[in-house]
Amino acid sequence: MSFSRTELAKMGKYIAKLRKEKNYTQRQLGELIDIPYKTISKWENGVIAPDITVLQSLANVLNVTVDELLCGEKLKTVEEKNLATINGMKIYIKKSIGKILKIIVLFLVVLFVCITYFLSVENYYEWNVLDLNFSDEELVINGNIMFNRERTLIVLDEFAYISEKTGTSAEPKVKSMKISVFADGVMIAEKERMFDKAQFLHYCFDSYHFVFDGKDFYTQLIKEKIDISIVYTDTKNKEHSIILKMNS
């Protein structure tokens, strides 16, 4: 409220005096203007002032003018009434502006919270993409890691066996192949493939696509370099291992 304590006390006493002159209880007065009796008690005790929306109804019931309610006394001259009207308008305009400002501040706070939440959710689920490139003298592997805070996708879709042995009798034939992905020495993904019959190594790579869908690895993938281990078994059941470091 924009009333001073003195103004509130004076208005409250005046309302109580008028009510008692009408022989109304606080509850009866409240029923006449559709206001809880506890609110009437707050008015009369100078805790709060009547809301502007009930001033006219209250004045009508108590048989006084709104100006007299605001002043807390009977007004005799036109000058007093005019002054009371002006002061009352100032008080309630100030009160209304205060309410509007509170609503605006509340709206801005809610808007800020909503925007912050939206951006955090958007960033939380936003996909990050890292290129993966591995190579040594005989093998090149390219792919991507796509991750957010909920999901990690590892895709290795370009394998090229570029050895001089390709297409010759010296090229190994493969019965099975296992590809593992490591981050800082910890295995985070693994795929194994068995062939119905032995295949040349370059053919195994040409037709190979490694896709892993997992969780909880994104922090490792961001901070650590990634290694790939390839283990294949030849027709003599001998295992061969290739370790590829991620290109910087």
Coordinates of C-alpha atoms in Angstrom, one line a residue:
M1 CA 0.0 0.0 0.0
S2 CA 1.0 3.6 -0.6
F3 CA -0.7 4.9 2.5
S4 CA 1.3 6.0 5.6
R5 CA 0.7 4.3 8.9
T6 CA -1.1 7.4 10.2
E7 CA -3.3 7.5 7.1
L8 CA -4.2 3.9 7.4
A9 CA -4.9 4.2 11.1
K10 CA -7.2 7.2 10.6
M11 CA -9.0 5.6 7.7
G12 CA -9.4 2.3 9.7
K13 CA -10.9 4.1 12.7
Y14 CA -13.3 6.0 10.5
I15 CA -14.5 2.8 8.9
A16 CA -15.0 1.2 12.3
K17 CA -16.9 4.3 13.6
L18 CA -19.2 4.3 10.6
R19 CA -19.8 0.6 10.8
K20 CA -20.7 0.8 14.4
E21 CA -23.1 3.7 13.8
K22 CA -24.9 1.4 11.3
N23 CA -24.9 -1.4 14.0
Y24 CA -23.1 -3.7 11.6
T25 CA -20.7 -6.4 12.7
Q26 CA -17.6 -6.9 10.7
R27 CA -19.1 -10.0 9.2
Q28 CA -22.3 -8.3 8.2
L29 CA -20.4 -5.4 6.6
G30 CA -18.3 -7.9 4.7
E31 CA -21.4 -9.7 3.4
L32 CA -22.8 -6.5 2.2
I33 CA -19.8 -5.7 0.0
D34 CA -18.7 -9.3 -0.6
I35 CA -15.5 -9.0 1.3
P36 CA -14.2 -11.5 4.0
Y37 CA -14.7 -10.1 7.6
K38 CA -11.0 -10.7 8.3
T39 CA -10.3 -8.1 5.6
I40 CA -12.6 -5.7 7.3
S41 CA -10.7 -6.2 10.5
K42 CA -7.4 -5.4 8.7
W43 CA -8.9 -2.2 7.4
E44 CA -10.1 -1.1 10.8
N45 CA -6.8 -1.9 12.5
G46 CA -4.8 0.1 10.0
V47 CA -3.0 -2.9 8.5
I48 CA -4.2 -2.4 4.9
A49 CA -6.4 0.0 3.0
P50 CA -9.5 -1.0 1.0
D51 CA -8.8 -2.0 -2.6
I52 CA -9.9 0.7 -5.1
T53 CA -12.4 -1.7 -6.6
V54 CA -14.5 -1.8 -3.3
L55 CA -14.2 1.9 -2.3
Q56 CA -17.5 3.0 -3.9
S57 CA -19.4 0.0 -2.6
L58 CA -18.0 0.6 0.9
A59 CA -18.8 4.3 0.8
N60 CA -22.4 3.6 -0.4
V61 CA -23.0 1.1 2.5
L62 CA -21.6 3.5 5.1
N63 CA -23.4 6.4 3.5
V64 CA -20.3 8.6 3.0
T65 CA -18.3 9.7 0.0
V66 CA -15.2 8.0 -1.3
D67 CA -13.3 11.2 -0.5
E68 CA -14.3 11.0 3.1
L69 CA -13.3 7.4 3.3
L70 CA -9.8 8.3 2.0
C71 CA -9.5 11.2 4.4
G72 CA -10.9 9.3 7.4
E73 CA -13.2 12.2 8.3
K74 CA -16.3 14.1 7.3
L75 CA -15.5 16.7 4.7
K76 CA -17.4 20.0 4.9
T77 CA -16.1 22.3 2.2
V78 CA -15.7 21.9 -1.6
E79 CA -12.0 22.6 -1.3
E80 CA -11.5 19.8 1.2
K81 CA -13.4 17.4 -1.0
N82 CA -11.4 18.4 -4.1
L83 CA -8.1 18.0 -2.2
A84 CA -9.2 14.6 -0.9
T85 CA -10.1 13.5 -4.4
I86 CA -6.7 14.5 -5.7
N87 CA -4.8 12.9 -2.9
G88 CA -6.9 9.7 -3.2
M89 CA -6.2 9.5 -6.9
K90 CA -2.5 9.9 -6.4
I91 CA -2.4 7.2 -3.7
Y92 CA -4.3 4.7 -5.8
I93 CA -2.5 5.5 -9.0
K94 CA 0.7 5.0 -7.2
K95 CA -0.6 1.7 -5.8
S96 CA -1.8 0.6 -9.3
I97 CA 1.6 1.5 -10.8
G98 CA 3.2 -0.6 -8.0
K99 CA 1.1 -3.6 -8.9
I100 CA 1.8 -3.2 -12.6
L101 CA 5.6 -3.0 -11.9
K102 CA 5.3 -6.2 -9.7
I103 CA 3.5 -7.9 -12.6
I104 CA 6.1 -6.8 -15.1
V105 CA 9.0 -7.9 -12.8
L106 CA 7.3 -11.2 -12.2
F107 CA 6.8 -11.6 -16.0
L108 CA 10.4 -10.8 -16.7
V109 CA 11.6 -13.3 -14.1
V110 CA 9.4 -16.1 -15.5
L111 CA 10.5 -15.2 -19.0
F112 CA 14.1 -15.3 -17.9
V113 CA 13.6 -18.7 -16.2
C114 CA 11.9 -20.1 -19.3
I115 CA 14.6 -18.8 -21.7
T116 CA 17.3 -20.2 -19.5
Y117 CA 15.6 -23.5 -19.2
F118 CA 15.0 -23.7 -23.0
L119 CA 18.6 -22.9 -23.7
S120 CA 19.9 -25.4 -21.2
V121 CA 17.6 -28.1 -22.6
E122 CA 18.6 -27.2 -26.2
N123 CA 22.3 -27.3 -25.3
Y124 CA 21.8 -30.5 -23.4
Y125 CA 20.4 -32.3 -26.4
E126 CA 22.4 -30.5 -29.1
W127 CA 24.5 -32.8 -31.2
N128 CA 28.2 -32.3 -31.3
V129 CA 30.2 -33.8 -34.2
L130 CA 33.8 -34.8 -34.2
D131 CA 35.7 -36.1 -37.2
L132 CA 37.7 -39.3 -36.7
N133 CA 40.7 -40.0 -38.8
F134 CA 43.1 -43.0 -38.4
S135 CA 45.9 -44.3 -40.6
D136 CA 49.0 -46.3 -40.8
E137 CA 51.1 -47.6 -43.7
E138 CA 48.4 -50.0 -44.9
L139 CA 45.1 -48.9 -43.5
V140 CA 43.0 -45.7 -43.4
I141 CA 39.8 -45.3 -41.4
N142 CA 37.5 -42.2 -41.3
G143 CA 34.3 -41.6 -39.5
N144 CA 32.6 -39.4 -36.9
I145 CA 31.5 -39.3 -33.3
M146 CA 28.2 -37.6 -32.7
F147 CA 27.2 -37.0 -29.1
N148 CA 25.2 -35.0 -26.6
R149 CA 24.6 -35.6 -22.9
E150 CA 22.2 -38.4 -23.5
R151 CA 23.6 -40.4 -26.3
T152 CA 26.8 -41.2 -28.2
L153 CA 27.0 -42.4 -31.8
I154 CA 30.3 -43.7 -33.2
V155 CA 30.3 -44.2 -37.0
L156 CA 33.3 -45.6 -38.9
D157 CA 32.2 -45.7 -42.5
E158 CA 35.3 -45.4 -44.6
F159 CA 37.8 -48.2 -44.5
A160 CA 40.6 -48.4 -47.0
Y161 CA 43.2 -51.2 -47.1
I162 CA 46.1 -49.7 -49.2
S163 CA 48.7 -52.4 -48.8
E164 CA 50.9 -53.5 -51.8
K165 CA 49.6 -57.0 -50.9
T166 CA 46.1 -56.1 -52.1
G167 CA 44.9 -58.4 -54.8
T168 CA 47.9 -60.7 -54.5
S169 CA 48.3 -64.2 -53.0
A170 CA 50.1 -62.5 -50.1
E171 CA 47.0 -60.7 -49.0
P172 CA 45.6 -62.2 -45.8
K173 CA 42.2 -64.0 -45.9
V174 CA 40.0 -63.4 -42.9
K175 CA 37.5 -65.6 -41.1
S176 CA 36.5 -63.1 -38.4
M177 CA 37.3 -59.5 -37.4
K178 CA 36.8 -57.5 -34.2
I179 CA 37.0 -53.8 -34.1
S180 CA 37.3 -52.0 -30.7
V181 CA 37.3 -48.3 -29.9
F182 CA 39.3 -47.1 -26.9
A183 CA 39.4 -43.8 -25.1
D184 CA 42.4 -43.3 -22.9
G185 CA 43.0 -47.1 -22.8
V186 CA 39.4 -47.8 -21.8
M187 CA 37.3 -49.7 -24.3
I188 CA 34.1 -47.8 -25.0
A189 CA 32.8 -49.8 -28.0
E190 CA 33.3 -53.1 -29.8
K191 CA 31.9 -54.9 -32.8
E192 CA 32.8 -58.4 -34.0
R193 CA 32.0 -59.9 -37.4
M194 CA 32.1 -63.5 -38.5
F195 CA 32.3 -64.5 -42.2
D196 CA 30.7 -67.6 -43.7
K197 CA 33.8 -68.1 -45.7
A198 CA 37.2 -66.5 -45.6
Q199 CA 37.4 -63.1 -47.4
F200 CA 40.4 -61.1 -48.6
L201 CA 41.2 -58.4 -46.0
H202 CA 40.5 -55.5 -48.4
Y203 CA 37.1 -56.9 -49.2
C204 CA 36.3 -57.2 -45.4
F205 CA 37.1 -53.5 -45.0
D206 CA 35.3 -52.4 -48.2
S207 CA 32.0 -53.8 -46.9
Y208 CA 32.5 -52.9 -43.3
H209 CA 30.5 -50.3 -41.5
F210 CA 31.0 -49.8 -37.8
V211 CA 28.1 -48.1 -35.9
F212 CA 27.9 -48.0 -32.2
D213 CA 25.1 -46.4 -30.2
G214 CA 25.9 -45.9 -26.5
K215 CA 25.7 -43.6 -23.5
D216 CA 28.0 -42.0 -20.9
F217 CA 31.1 -41.7 -23.1
Y218 CA 30.8 -38.1 -24.2
T219 CA 33.2 -36.7 -21.5
Q220 CA 35.9 -39.2 -22.5
L221 CA 35.4 -38.5 -26.2
I222 CA 35.9 -34.8 -25.7
K223 CA 38.9 -35.0 -23.4
E224 CA 40.8 -38.0 -24.6
K225 CA 42.3 -39.2 -27.9
I226 CA 40.8 -42.3 -29.3
D227 CA 42.5 -45.5 -30.5
I228 CA 41.2 -48.3 -32.7
S229 CA 42.1 -51.9 -32.3
I230 CA 41.5 -54.3 -35.2
V231 CA 42.0 -58.0 -34.5
Y232 CA 41.3 -60.5 -37.3
T233 CA 41.7 -64.3 -37.6
D234 CA 43.2 -65.8 -40.8
T235 CA 42.4 -69.2 -42.3
K236 CA 45.1 -70.8 -40.1
N237 CA 43.2 -69.5 -37.0
K238 CA 46.1 -67.1 -36.3
E239 CA 45.2 -63.7 -34.8
H240 CA 46.6 -60.5 -36.1
S241 CA 46.4 -57.2 -34.4
I242 CA 46.4 -53.6 -35.8
I243 CA 46.4 -50.6 -33.5
L244 CA 45.6 -47.2 -35.0
K245 CA 46.1 -43.9 -33.3
M246 CA 43.8 -41.0 -34.0
N247 CA 45.4 -38.4 -36.3
S248 CA 46.0 -35.1 -34.6

